[in-house]
Amino acid sequence: MIMQKIITVLSIYIVLLFAISCKSVSPPRPLMPIPTDEQLKWHESERNAFIHFGLNTFNDMEWGYGDTPSTTFNPIKLDAEQWAKTIKAAGLKGVVLTCKHHDGFCLWPSRYTEYSVKNSPWRNGNGDLVKEVSDACKKYGLTFGVYLSPWDRNSSEYGTPEYIEYFRRQLTELLTNYGEISEVWFDGANGGTGWYGGANEKRSVDRRTYYDWPTTIRDVIRKNQPHALVFSDAGPDIRWCGNEKGIAGTTNWSMITAKDYYPGCAKQKDLNRGEEDGSDWVPAEINTSVRPGWFYHKSEDHKVKGLTQLIDYYYESVGRNGTGLLNFPVNRNGLIDPIDSINVVKWQQHLDQDFANNLIKDAKVTSSNIRGGASRYDVTHVIDDNKDSYWATDDSVIKSHIEICFREEISFNRFLVQEYIALGQRVKSFKLEYEKNGKWIPIANETTIGYKRILRFKTVRATKVRFSITDSRACPTISNIALYKAPKILVEPMISRNKLGEVKVEAFDLEIDVLYSIDGSTFKKYTNPFLFDQKGCVEAYVFDRDSGKKSDTSSIYFDICKTKWKMLEPIQSAKSNLMFDGNQQTRFIRKVNKFPYKMTFDLGEQCAIKGFRYLPDQSRRAKGIIFDYSFDISKDGESWKRVLHGEFSNIKNSPIWQTKIFKEQTARYVRLVAESNVAEDTFVGVSEFDIITK
């Protein structure tokens, strides 16, 4: 009995001693710089929406010159709530609206210019699109931000000191009339040609000093919206990622030294990576558009980012310590186009599946070091779903590891890790391994983590996984670790054939079986490109053995093989051969002295021809899209017969394959003649050319 009491007293003493020791263990000191509360909320939003809409939409332009009449703005079906509902369904948390682009046209009835919605037929001149979007965001629980172009190609004052006052007055209107503003967005396009009130000239400014950014930010933004974050190449709160492709650096620090940057500075590589020793917390925003352009163009309806491109965007932005900003080019009706809406909602649905089940929840986690042995820094905090708790090591320990042990073997292909960035970004490098037959097998060796890092890799089966921090700026603080088994992506594969007749079938998911057929009934497993130098149809689909599910079937018909084809004019070269290399992403572009411009092909043998196909340049800023054309044939290359003459109707708005059919005729030589192009300049562009035979 006495012994039991002694044991009890000793036990209580040990517990109290341990509790006292835990309290005495101080947290890691913040490693400066660190984020503000507003920046932390922005990190946690992860994905937001950009919206570009204005006069450019109605005039098929990207950068308006500033001279297009306000009367051309008339979105008769505009519904800002449709925008908000679509954005919400896509899993995005906020909106940044392009309130004024470089052309100077304002989407609100600004007191300081006549170049705005108040002089358009939309809403009979009584509309305020900024208010409608702001109200829609409030209704659907989205944050609201504004983009105001510093450059104004309409203003006669641009380039003078007076313009700065004009710019600040417009900015004040946006910051005082539409409720809480989460983000104020400035880009680096400053100065160049413009209408400038009729001057029609080029005006240059010193991008570093002209706008007096410190004063603008202090006296206008901080005064009127103290919690708003400011985006630009230099921040001061959020920086550009250095490209518009939506790709953050695999090394991505949330810091730069802001004084070394300014809007429009040419430091894309530095912006993409950030700076390990940067003096300011200015994390990267990863912007791109769901279409090739920022504004809507009918000609890009077939180029909307699909599921696989959007998935890549997520992992290369949010998955690399960035926050995504996906642009929606609203169409001329004033709606997010149905094609765009469908794709982004599918994107969110797939991401939900990727992260549906965190496999680590039932695992045992241990670490090589715990800060002072205190429970408040125990490694179990990395799996407790509490963003404010974290595992930390002693100050002197910058290399450490966490082991994750499972009762039975699991399969996984995603790894997620987060630092407790409220104390700064610390980890410089880490690696991920799994145990097999008593040996540690590497999965990945990477650099920075930051707010969130997600790795994708081929499926691994294991009972033990090790996450090791191999270098750090200070003792690491890790708030979250997770493992997932993302499902296979069952998207139909891409089929292509090159000039030599070699067929390639490409699937997005490399861990999935690809099956193909050349007879429409017998399907074989695809492993490598195969020779198919005849006419016929190739079909293919992807198949997931685990689930038994398959994708839709891709199907493409190939006409005669182009192995024997030669260019006669222009003279055969590597560039001219791009017209029939089977790759739609390559292009032949030629600046010509005048039209008509002849492109003559030797097919290598007599063929029964009944038509041809033309695919124009598929790049974002396509050149030389042929409008008026002629098509000639010849048996000997000397005597020519014209079989077709006409136009590729609506090719500007729909630059896809153009097919023309005529009565069957025999020929060995064919000639496509460009009589004019849609831009009325002197370029001819061809992505692919093909003939149709009997």
CSV table of N, CA and C in Angstrom, one decimal, residues 235-374:
chain,number,residue,atom,x,y,z
A,235,GLY,N,5.8,43.5,-56.0
A,235,GLY,CA,4.9,43.4,-54.9
A,235,GLY,C,4.2,44.8,-54.6
A,236,PRO,N,4.2,45.2,-53.4
A,236,PRO,CA,5.0,44.8,-52.3
A,236,PRO,C,4.5,43.6,-51.5
A,237,ASP,N,3.3,43.1,-51.9
A,237,ASP,CA,2.7,42.0,-51.2
A,237,ASP,C,2.7,40.7,-51.9
A,238,ILE,N,2.5,40.7,-53.2
A,238,ILE,CA,2.4,39.5,-54.1
A,238,ILE,C,3.2,39.8,-55.3
A,239,ARG,N,3.9,38.9,-55.8
A,239,ARG,CA,4.7,39.1,-57.1
A,239,ARG,C,4.2,38.2,-58.2
A,240,TRP,N,4.6,38.6,-59.4
A,240,TRP,CA,4.4,37.8,-60.6
A,240,TRP,C,5.3,36.7,-60.6
A,241,CYS,N,4.9,35.5,-61.2
A,241,CYS,CA,5.8,34.4,-61.2
A,241,CYS,C,6.8,34.3,-62.4
A,242,GLY,N,6.7,35.4,-63.2
A,242,GLY,CA,7.7,35.5,-64.3
A,242,GLY,C,7.3,34.9,-65.6
A,243,ASN,N,6.1,34.3,-65.7
A,243,ASN,CA,5.6,33.9,-67.0
A,243,ASN,C,4.1,33.8,-66.9
A,244,GLU,N,3.4,33.7,-68.1
A,244,GLU,CA,2.0,33.6,-68.2
A,244,GLU,C,1.5,32.2,-68.5
A,245,LYS,N,2.4,31.2,-68.4
A,245,LYS,CA,2.1,29.8,-68.7
A,245,LYS,C,1.5,29.1,-67.5
A,246,GLY,N,1.5,29.7,-66.3
A,246,GLY,CA,1.0,29.1,-65.1
A,246,GLY,C,1.9,28.1,-64.5
A,247,ILE,N,3.2,28.4,-64.6
A,247,ILE,CA,4.2,27.5,-64.1
A,247,ILE,C,5.1,28.2,-63.0
A,248,ALA,N,5.1,27.7,-61.8
A,248,ALA,CA,6.0,28.2,-60.8
A,248,ALA,C,7.3,27.5,-60.9
A,249,GLY,N,8.4,28.1,-60.3
A,249,GLY,CA,9.6,27.4,-60.3
A,249,GLY,C,9.6,26.2,-59.4
A,250,THR,N,10.3,25.1,-59.8
A,250,THR,CA,10.4,23.9,-58.9
A,250,THR,C,11.1,24.4,-57.6
A,251,THR,N,12.0,25.3,-57.7
A,251,THR,CA,12.5,26.1,-56.5
A,251,THR,C,11.7,27.4,-56.4
A,252,ASN,N,11.0,27.6,-55.3
A,252,ASN,CA,10.1,28.8,-55.3
A,252,ASN,C,10.1,29.3,-53.8
A,253,TRP,N,11.0,30.3,-53.6
A,253,TRP,CA,11.0,31.0,-52.3
A,253,TRP,C,9.9,32.1,-52.3
A,254,SER,N,9.3,32.3,-51.2
A,254,SER,CA,8.3,33.3,-51.0
A,254,SER,C,8.9,34.7,-50.8
A,255,MET,N,10.2,34.8,-50.9
A,255,MET,CA,10.9,36.1,-50.6
A,255,MET,C,11.6,36.6,-51.8
A,256,ILE,N,11.6,38.0,-51.9
A,256,ILE,CA,12.5,38.7,-52.8
A,256,ILE,C,12.9,40.0,-52.0
A,257,THR,N,13.9,40.7,-52.6
A,257,THR,CA,14.3,42.0,-52.1
A,257,THR,C,13.5,43.0,-52.9
A,258,ALA,N,12.4,43.5,-52.5
A,258,ALA,CA,11.5,44.2,-53.3
A,258,ALA,C,12.1,45.5,-53.9
A,259,LYS,N,13.0,46.1,-53.3
A,259,LYS,CA,13.6,47.4,-53.8
A,259,LYS,C,14.3,47.1,-55.1
A,260,ASP,N,14.7,45.9,-55.4
A,260,ASP,CA,15.4,45.6,-56.6
A,260,ASP,C,14.5,45.3,-57.8
A,261,TYR,N,13.2,45.5,-57.6
A,261,TYR,CA,12.2,45.2,-58.6
A,261,TYR,C,11.3,46.4,-58.8
A,262,TYR,N,10.6,46.4,-60.0
A,262,TYR,CA,9.6,47.4,-60.3
A,262,TYR,C,8.7,46.8,-61.4
A,263,PRO,N,7.4,47.3,-61.5
A,263,PRO,CA,6.6,46.8,-62.5
A,263,PRO,C,7.2,46.9,-63.9
A,264,GLY,N,7.3,45.8,-64.6
A,264,GLY,CA,7.9,45.8,-66.0
A,264,GLY,C,9.4,45.5,-66.0
A,265,CYS,N,10.0,45.2,-64.9
A,265,CYS,CA,11.4,44.9,-64.9
A,265,CYS,C,11.6,43.5,-65.5
A,266,ALA,N,12.8,43.4,-66.2
A,266,ALA,CA,13.0,42.1,-66.9
A,266,ALA,C,13.8,41.1,-66.0
A,267,LYS,N,13.1,40.6,-65.0
A,267,LYS,CA,13.8,39.7,-64.1
A,267,LYS,C,12.9,38.4,-64.0
A,268,GLN,N,12.5,37.9,-65.1
A,268,GLN,CA,11.5,36.8,-65.1
A,268,GLN,C,12.1,35.5,-64.3
A,269,LYS,N,13.3,35.2,-64.5
A,269,LYS,CA,13.9,34.0,-63.9
A,269,LYS,C,13.9,34.2,-62.3
A,270,ASP,N,14.3,35.4,-61.9
A,270,ASP,CA,14.4,35.7,-60.5
A,270,ASP,C,13.0,35.7,-59.9
A,271,LEU,N,12.0,36.2,-60.6
A,271,LEU,CA,10.6,36.2,-60.1
A,271,LEU,C,10.1,34.8,-60.0
A,272,ASN,N,10.5,34.0,-60.9
A,272,ASN,CA,10.0,32.6,-60.9
A,272,ASN,C,10.5,31.8,-59.7
A,273,ARG,N,11.8,32.0,-59.3
A,273,ARG,CA,12.4,31.3,-58.2
A,273,ARG,C,12.3,31.9,-56.9
A,274,GLY,N,12.2,33.3,-56.8
A,274,GLY,CA,12.3,34.0,-55.6
A,274,GLY,C,13.7,34.0,-55.1
A,275,GLU,N,13.9,34.5,-53.9
A,275,GLU,CA,15.3,34.7,-53.4
A,275,GLU,C,15.4,34.1,-52.0
A,276,GLU,N,16.3,33.2,-51.8
A,276,GLU,CA,16.5,32.5,-50.5
A,276,GLU,C,16.8,33.6,-49.4
A,277,ASP,N,17.6,34.6,-49.8
A,277,ASP,CA,18.0,35.6,-48.9
A,277,ASP,C,17.2,36.9,-49.1
A,278,GLY,N,16.0,36.9,-49.7
A,278,GLY,CA,15.2,38.1,-49.9
A,278,GLY,C,14.8,38.7,-48.6
A,279,SER,N,14.7,40.0,-48.6
A,279,SER,CA,14.4,40.8,-47.4
A,279,SER,C,12.9,40.9,-47.2
A,280,ASP,N,12.1,40.6,-48.2
A,280,ASP,CA,10.7,40.9,-48.1
A,280,ASP,C,9.9,39.6,-48.4
A,281,TRP,N,8.8,39.4,-47.7
A,281,TRP,CA,7.9,38.3,-48.0
A,281,TRP,C,7.0,38.7,-49.1
A,282,VAL,N,7.3,38.3,-50.3
A,282,VAL,CA,6.5,38.6,-51.5
A,282,VAL,C,6.3,37.3,-52.3
A,283,PRO,N,5.3,36.5,-52.0
A,283,PRO,CA,5.1,35.2,-52.6
A,283,PRO,C,4.6,35.3,-54.0
A,284,ALA,N,4.7,34.3,-54.8
A,284,ALA,CA,4.4,34.3,-56.2
A,284,ALA,C,2.9,33.9,-56.5
A,285,GLU,N,2.3,34.7,-57.3
A,285,GLU,CA,1.0,34.4,-57.9
A,285,GLU,C,1.2,33.9,-59.3
A,286,ILE,N,0.6,32.7,-59.5
A,286,ILE,CA,0.8,32.0,-60.8
A,286,ILE,C,-0.4,32.2,-61.7
A,287,ASN,N,-0.2,33.1,-62.6
A,287,ASN,CA,-1.4,33.5,-63.5
A,287,ASN,C,-1.2,32.9,-64.9
A,288,THR,N,-2.4,32.4,-65.4
A,288,THR,CA,-2.5,32.0,-66.8
A,288,THR,C,-4.0,32.1,-67.1
A,289,SER,N,-4.3,31.8,-68.4
A,289,SER,CA,-5.7,31.9,-68.9
A,289,SER,C,-6.2,30.6,-69.3
A,290,VAL,N,-7.5,30.4,-69.1
A,290,VAL,CA,-8.1,29.1,-69.6
A,290,VAL,C,-8.1,29.0,-71.1
A,291,ARG,N,-7.8,30.1,-71.8
A,291,ARG,CA,-7.6,30.1,-73.2
A,291,ARG,C,-6.3,30.7,-73.5
A,292,PRO,N,-5.8,30.6,-74.8
A,292,PRO,CA,-4.5,31.2,-75.1
A,292,PRO,C,-4.4,32.7,-74.8
A,293,GLY,N,-5.5,33.4,-75.1
A,293,GLY,CA,-5.5,34.9,-74.9
A,293,GLY,C,-6.2,35.2,-73.6
A,294,TRP,N,-6.0,36.5,-73.2
A,294,TRP,CA,-6.6,37.0,-71.9
A,294,TRP,C,-8.1,37.4,-72.2
A,295,PHE,N,-8.3,37.9,-73.4
A,295,PHE,CA,-9.7,38.3,-73.8
A,295,PHE,C,-10.3,37.2,-74.7
A,296,TYR,N,-11.6,37.2,-74.8
A,296,TYR,CA,-12.3,36.2,-75.6
A,296,TYR,C,-12.1,36.5,-77.1
A,297,HIS,N,-11.8,35.4,-77.8
A,297,HIS,CA,-11.7,35.4,-79.2
A,297,HIS,C,-12.4,34.1,-79.7
A,298,LYS,N,-13.4,34.3,-80.6
A,298,LYS,CA,-14.1,33.1,-81.1
A,298,LYS,C,-13.1,32.1,-81.7
A,299,SER,N,-12.0,32.6,-82.3
A,299,SER,CA,-11.1,31.7,-83.0
A,299,SER,C,-10.4,30.8,-82.0
A,300,GLU,N,-10.5,31.0,-80.7
A,300,GLU,CA,-9.8,30.2,-79.7
A,300,GLU,C,-10.8,29.2,-79.0
A,301,ASP,N,-12.0,29.1,-79.6
A,301,ASP,CA,-13.0,28.1,-78.9
A,301,ASP,C,-12.4,26.7,-78.9
A,302,HIS,N,-11.6,26.3,-79.9
A,302,HIS,CA,-11.0,25.0,-79.9
A,302,HIS,C,-9.7,24.9,-79.1
A,303,LYS,N,-9.3,25.9,-78.4
A,303,LYS,CA,-8.0,25.9,-77.7
A,303,LYS,C,-8.2,26.1,-76.2
A,304,VAL,N,-9.4,25.9,-75.7
A,304,VAL,CA,-9.6,26.0,-74.3
A,304,VAL,C,-8.9,24.9,-73.5
A,305,LYS,N,-8.2,25.3,-72.4
A,305,LYS,CA,-7.5,24.3,-71.6
A,305,LYS,C,-8.4,23.1,-71.2
A,306,GLY,N,-8.0,21.9,-71.5
A,306,GLY,CA,-8.7,20.7,-71.1
A,306,GLY,C,-8.3,20.3,-69.7
A,307,LEU,N,-8.9,19.1,-69.3
A,307,LEU,CA,-8.7,18.6,-68.0
A,307,LEU,C,-7.2,18.4,-67.7
A,308,THR,N,-6.5,17.8,-68.6
A,308,THR,CA,-5.1,17.4,-68.3
A,308,THR,C,-4.3,18.7,-68.2
A,309,GLN,N,-4.5,19.7,-69.0
A,309,GLN,CA,-3.8,21.0,-68.9
A,309,GLN,C,-4.1,21.7,-67.6
A,310,LEU,N,-5.3,21.6,-67.1
A,310,LEU,CA,-5.7,22.3,-65.9
A,310,LEU,C,-5.1,21.5,-64.7
A,311,ILE,N,-5.1,20.2,-64.8
A,311,ILE,CA,-4.5,19.4,-63.7
A,311,ILE,C,-3.0,19.8,-63.6
A,312,ASP,N,-2.3,19.8,-64.7
A,312,ASP,CA,-0.9,20.3,-64.7
A,312,ASP,C,-0.7,21.6,-64.0
A,313,TYR,N,-1.6,22.5,-64.4
A,313,TYR,CA,-1.6,23.9,-63.9
A,313,TYR,C,-1.7,23.9,-62.3
A,314,TYR,N,-2.6,23.1,-61.8
A,314,TYR,CA,-2.7,23.0,-60.3
A,314,TYR,C,-1.4,22.6,-59.7
A,315,TYR,N,-0.9,21.5,-60.2
A,315,TYR,CA,0.3,20.9,-59.5
A,315,TYR,C,1.6,21.8,-59.7
A,316,GLU,N,1.6,22.6,-60.8
A,316,GLU,CA,2.7,23.4,-61.1
A,316,GLU,C,2.5,24.9,-60.5
A,317,SER,N,1.4,25.1,-59.8
A,317,SER,CA,1.2,26.4,-59.2
A,317,SER,C,1.0,26.2,-57.7
A,318,VAL,N,-0.2,25.7,-57.3
A,318,VAL,CA,-0.4,25.5,-55.9
A,318,VAL,C,0.6,24.4,-55.4
A,319,GLY,N,0.9,23.4,-56.2
A,319,GLY,CA,1.8,22.4,-55.8
A,319,GLY,C,3.2,22.8,-55.7
A,320,ARG,N,3.5,24.0,-56.0
A,320,ARG,CA,4.9,24.5,-56.0
A,320,ARG,C,5.0,25.8,-55.2
A,321,ASN,N,4.2,25.9,-54.1
A,321,ASN,CA,4.3,27.1,-53.2
A,321,ASN,C,3.8,28.3,-53.9
A,322,GLY,N,2.8,28.2,-54.7
A,322,GLY,CA,2.2,29.4,-55.3
A,322,GLY,C,0.7,29.4,-55.1
A,323,THR,N,0.1,30.6,-55.4
A,323,THR,CA,-1.3,30.7,-55.5
A,323,THR,C,-1.8,30.9,-56.9
A,324,GLY,N,-2.7,30.1,-57.4
A,324,GLY,CA,-3.1,30.2,-58.8
A,324,GLY,C,-4.1,31.4,-59.0
A,325,LEU,N,-3.9,32.0,-60.2
A,325,LEU,CA,-4.9,33.0,-60.7
A,325,LEU,C,-5.3,32.6,-62.1
A,326,LEU,N,-6.4,32.0,-62.3
A,326,LEU,CA,-6.8,31.5,-63.6
A,326,LEU,C,-7.8,32.5,-64.2
A,327,ASN,N,-7.4,32.9,-65.4
A,327,ASN,CA,-8.2,33.9,-66.1
A,327,ASN,C,-9.4,33.3,-66.9
A,328,PHE,N,-10.5,34.0,-66.9
A,328,PHE,CA,-11.7,33.6,-67.7
A,328,PHE,C,-12.0,34.8,-68.6
A,329,PRO,N,-11.8,34.5,-69.9
A,329,PRO,CA,-12.1,35.6,-70.9
A,329,PRO,C,-13.6,35.5,-71.2
A,330,VAL,N,-14.4,36.4,-70.6
A,330,VAL,CA,-15.9,36.4,-70.7
A,330,VAL,C,-16.2,36.7,-72.2
A,331,ASN,N,-17.2,36.0,-72.7
A,331,ASN,CA,-17.5,36.1,-74.2
A,331,ASN,C,-18.4,37.4,-74.5
A,332,ARG,N,-18.7,37.6,-75.7
A,332,ARG,CA,-19.4,38.8,-76.1
A,332,ARG,C,-20.8,38.9,-75.6
A,333,ASN,N,-21.4,37.7,-75.2
A,333,ASN,CA,-22.7,37.8,-74.6
A,333,ASN,C,-22.7,38.3,-73.1
A,334,GLY,N,-21.5,38.3,-72.6
A,334,GLY,CA,-21.3,38.7,-71.2
A,334,GLY,C,-21.4,37.5,-70.2
A,335,LEU,N,-21.0,36.3,-70.8
A,335,LEU,CA,-21.0,35.1,-70.0
A,335,LEU,C,-19.7,34.4,-70.0
A,336,ILE,N,-19.4,33.6,-69.0
A,336,ILE,CA,-18.2,32.7,-69.1
A,336,ILE,C,-18.7,31.6,-70.1
A,337,ASP,N,-17.9,31.4,-71.1
A,337,ASP,CA,-18.4,30.5,-72.2
A,337,ASP,C,-18.6,29.1,-71.7
A,338,PRO,N,-19.6,28.4,-72.2
A,338,PRO,CA,-19.9,27.0,-71.7
A,338,PRO,C,-18.8,26.1,-71.8
A,339,ILE,N,-17.9,26.2,-72.8
A,339,ILE,CA,-16.8,25.3,-73.0
A,339,ILE,C,-15.9,25.5,-71.8
A,340,ASP,N,-15.6,26.7,-71.4
A,340,ASP,CA,-14.7,27.0,-70.3
A,340,ASP,C,-15.3,26.5,-69.0
A,341,SER,N,-16.6,26.8,-68.8
A,341,SER,CA,-17.3,26.3,-67.6
A,341,SER,C,-17.2,24.9,-67.4
A,342,ILE,N,-17.5,24.1,-68.4
A,342,ILE,CA,-17.5,22.6,-68.3
A,342,ILE,C,-16.1,22.1,-67.9
A,343,ASN,N,-15.1,22.7,-68.5
A,343,ASN,CA,-13.8,22.2,-68.3
A,343,ASN,C,-13.3,22.5,-66.8
A,344,VAL,N,-13.6,23.7,-66.3
A,344,VAL,CA,-13.1,24.0,-65.0
A,344,VAL,C,-13.9,23.3,-63.9
A,345,VAL,N,-15.1,23.0,-64.1
A,345,VAL,CA,-15.9,22.2,-63.1
A,345,VAL,C,-15.4,20.8,-63.1
A,346,LYS,N,-15.1,20.2,-64.3
A,346,LYS,CA,-14.5,18.9,-64.3
A,346,LYS,C,-13.1,18.9,-63.6
A,347,TRP,N,-12.4,19.9,-63.7
A,347,TRP,CA,-11.1,20.1,-63.1
A,347,TRP,C,-11.3,20.0,-61.5
A,348,GLN,N,-12.2,20.7,-61.0
A,348,GLN,CA,-12.4,20.7,-59.5
A,348,GLN,C,-12.9,19.3,-59.1
A,349,GLN,N,-13.7,18.7,-59.9
A,349,GLN,CA,-14.2,17.3,-59.5
A,349,GLN,C,-13.0,16.3,-59.5
A,350,HIS,N,-12.1,16.5,-60.4
A,350,HIS,CA,-11.0,15.6,-60.4
A,350,HIS,C,-10.0,15.8,-59.2
A,351,LEU,N,-9.8,17.1,-58.9
A,351,LEU,CA,-9.0,17.4,-57.8
A,351,LEU,C,-9.6,16.9,-56.5
A,352,ASP,N,-10.9,16.9,-56.4
A,352,ASP,CA,-11.6,16.3,-55.2
A,352,ASP,C,-11.3,14.9,-55.1
A,353,GLN,N,-11.2,14.2,-56.2
A,353,GLN,CA,-10.9,12.7,-56.2
A,353,GLN,C,-9.4,12.5,-55.8
A,354,ASP,N,-8.5,13.4,-56.4
A,354,ASP,CA,-7.1,13.2,-56.1
A,354,ASP,C,-6.8,13.3,-54.6
A,355,PHE,N,-7.5,14.1,-53.9
A,355,PHE,CA,-7.2,14.4,-52.4
A,355,PHE,C,-8.4,13.9,-51.5
A,356,ALA,N,-9.1,12.9,-52.0
A,356,ALA,CA,-10.3,12.4,-51.2
A,356,ALA,C,-9.9,11.7,-49.9
A,357,ASN,N,-8.8,11.0,-50.0
A,357,ASN,CA,-8.4,10.1,-48.9
A,357,ASN,C,-7.0,10.2,-48.5
A,358,ASN,N,-6.7,10.8,-47.4
A,358,ASN,CA,-5.3,10.9,-46.9
A,358,ASN,C,-4.9,9.6,-46.2
A,359,LEU,N,-4.0,8.9,-46.8
A,359,LEU,CA,-3.7,7.5,-46.4
A,359,LEU,C,-2.9,7.6,-45.1
A,360,ILE,N,-2.3,8.7,-44.7
A,360,ILE,CA,-1.4,8.8,-43.6
A,360,ILE,C,-2.2,8.9,-42.2
A,361,LYS,N,-3.5,9.0,-42.3
A,361,LYS,CA,-4.3,9.2,-41.1
A,361,LYS,C,-4.1,8.1,-40.1
A,362,ASP,N,-4.0,6.9,-40.6
A,362,ASP,CA,-4.0,5.7,-39.7
A,362,ASP,C,-2.6,5.2,-39.5
A,363,ALA,N,-1.6,6.0,-39.9
A,363,ALA,CA,-0.2,5.6,-39.8
A,363,ALA,C,0.4,6.0,-38.5
A,364,LYS,N,1.6,5.4,-38.2
A,364,LYS,CA,2.4,5.8,-37.0
A,364,LYS,C,3.5,6.7,-37.6
A,365,VAL,N,3.7,7.8,-37.0
A,365,VAL,CA,4.7,8.7,-37.4
A,365,VAL,C,5.7,9.0,-36.3
A,366,THR,N,7.0,8.9,-36.6
A,366,THR,CA,8.1,9.2,-35.7
A,366,THR,C,9.1,10.1,-36.3
A,367,SER,N,9.9,10.8,-35.5
A,367,SER,CA,10.9,11.7,-36.1
A,367,SER,C,12.2,11.5,-35.4
A,368,SER,N,13.2,12.0,-36.0
A,368,SER,CA,14.6,11.9,-35.5
A,368,SER,C,14.9,12.9,-34.4
A,369,ASN,N,14.0,14.0,-34.3
A,369,ASN,CA,14.2,15.0,-33.3
A,369,ASN,C,12.9,15.7,-33.0
A,370,ILE,N,12.7,16.1,-31.8
A,370,ILE,CA,11.6,16.9,-31.4
A,370,ILE,C,12.1,18.0,-30.5
A,371,ARG,N,11.6,19.2,-30.8
A,371,ARG,CA,12.2,20.4,-30.1
A,371,ARG,C,12.1,20.3,-28.6
A,372,GLY,N,13.2,20.1,-27.9
A,372,GLY,CA,13.3,20.0,-26.5
A,372,GLY,C,12.5,18.9,-25.9
A,373,GLY,N,12.1,17.9,-26.8
A,373,GLY,CA,11.3,16.8,-26.3
A,373,GLY,C,9.9,17.2,-25.9
A,374,ALA,N,9.5,18.5,-26.2
A,374,ALA,CA,8.2,19.0,-25.8
A,374,ALA,C,7.0,18.5,-26.7
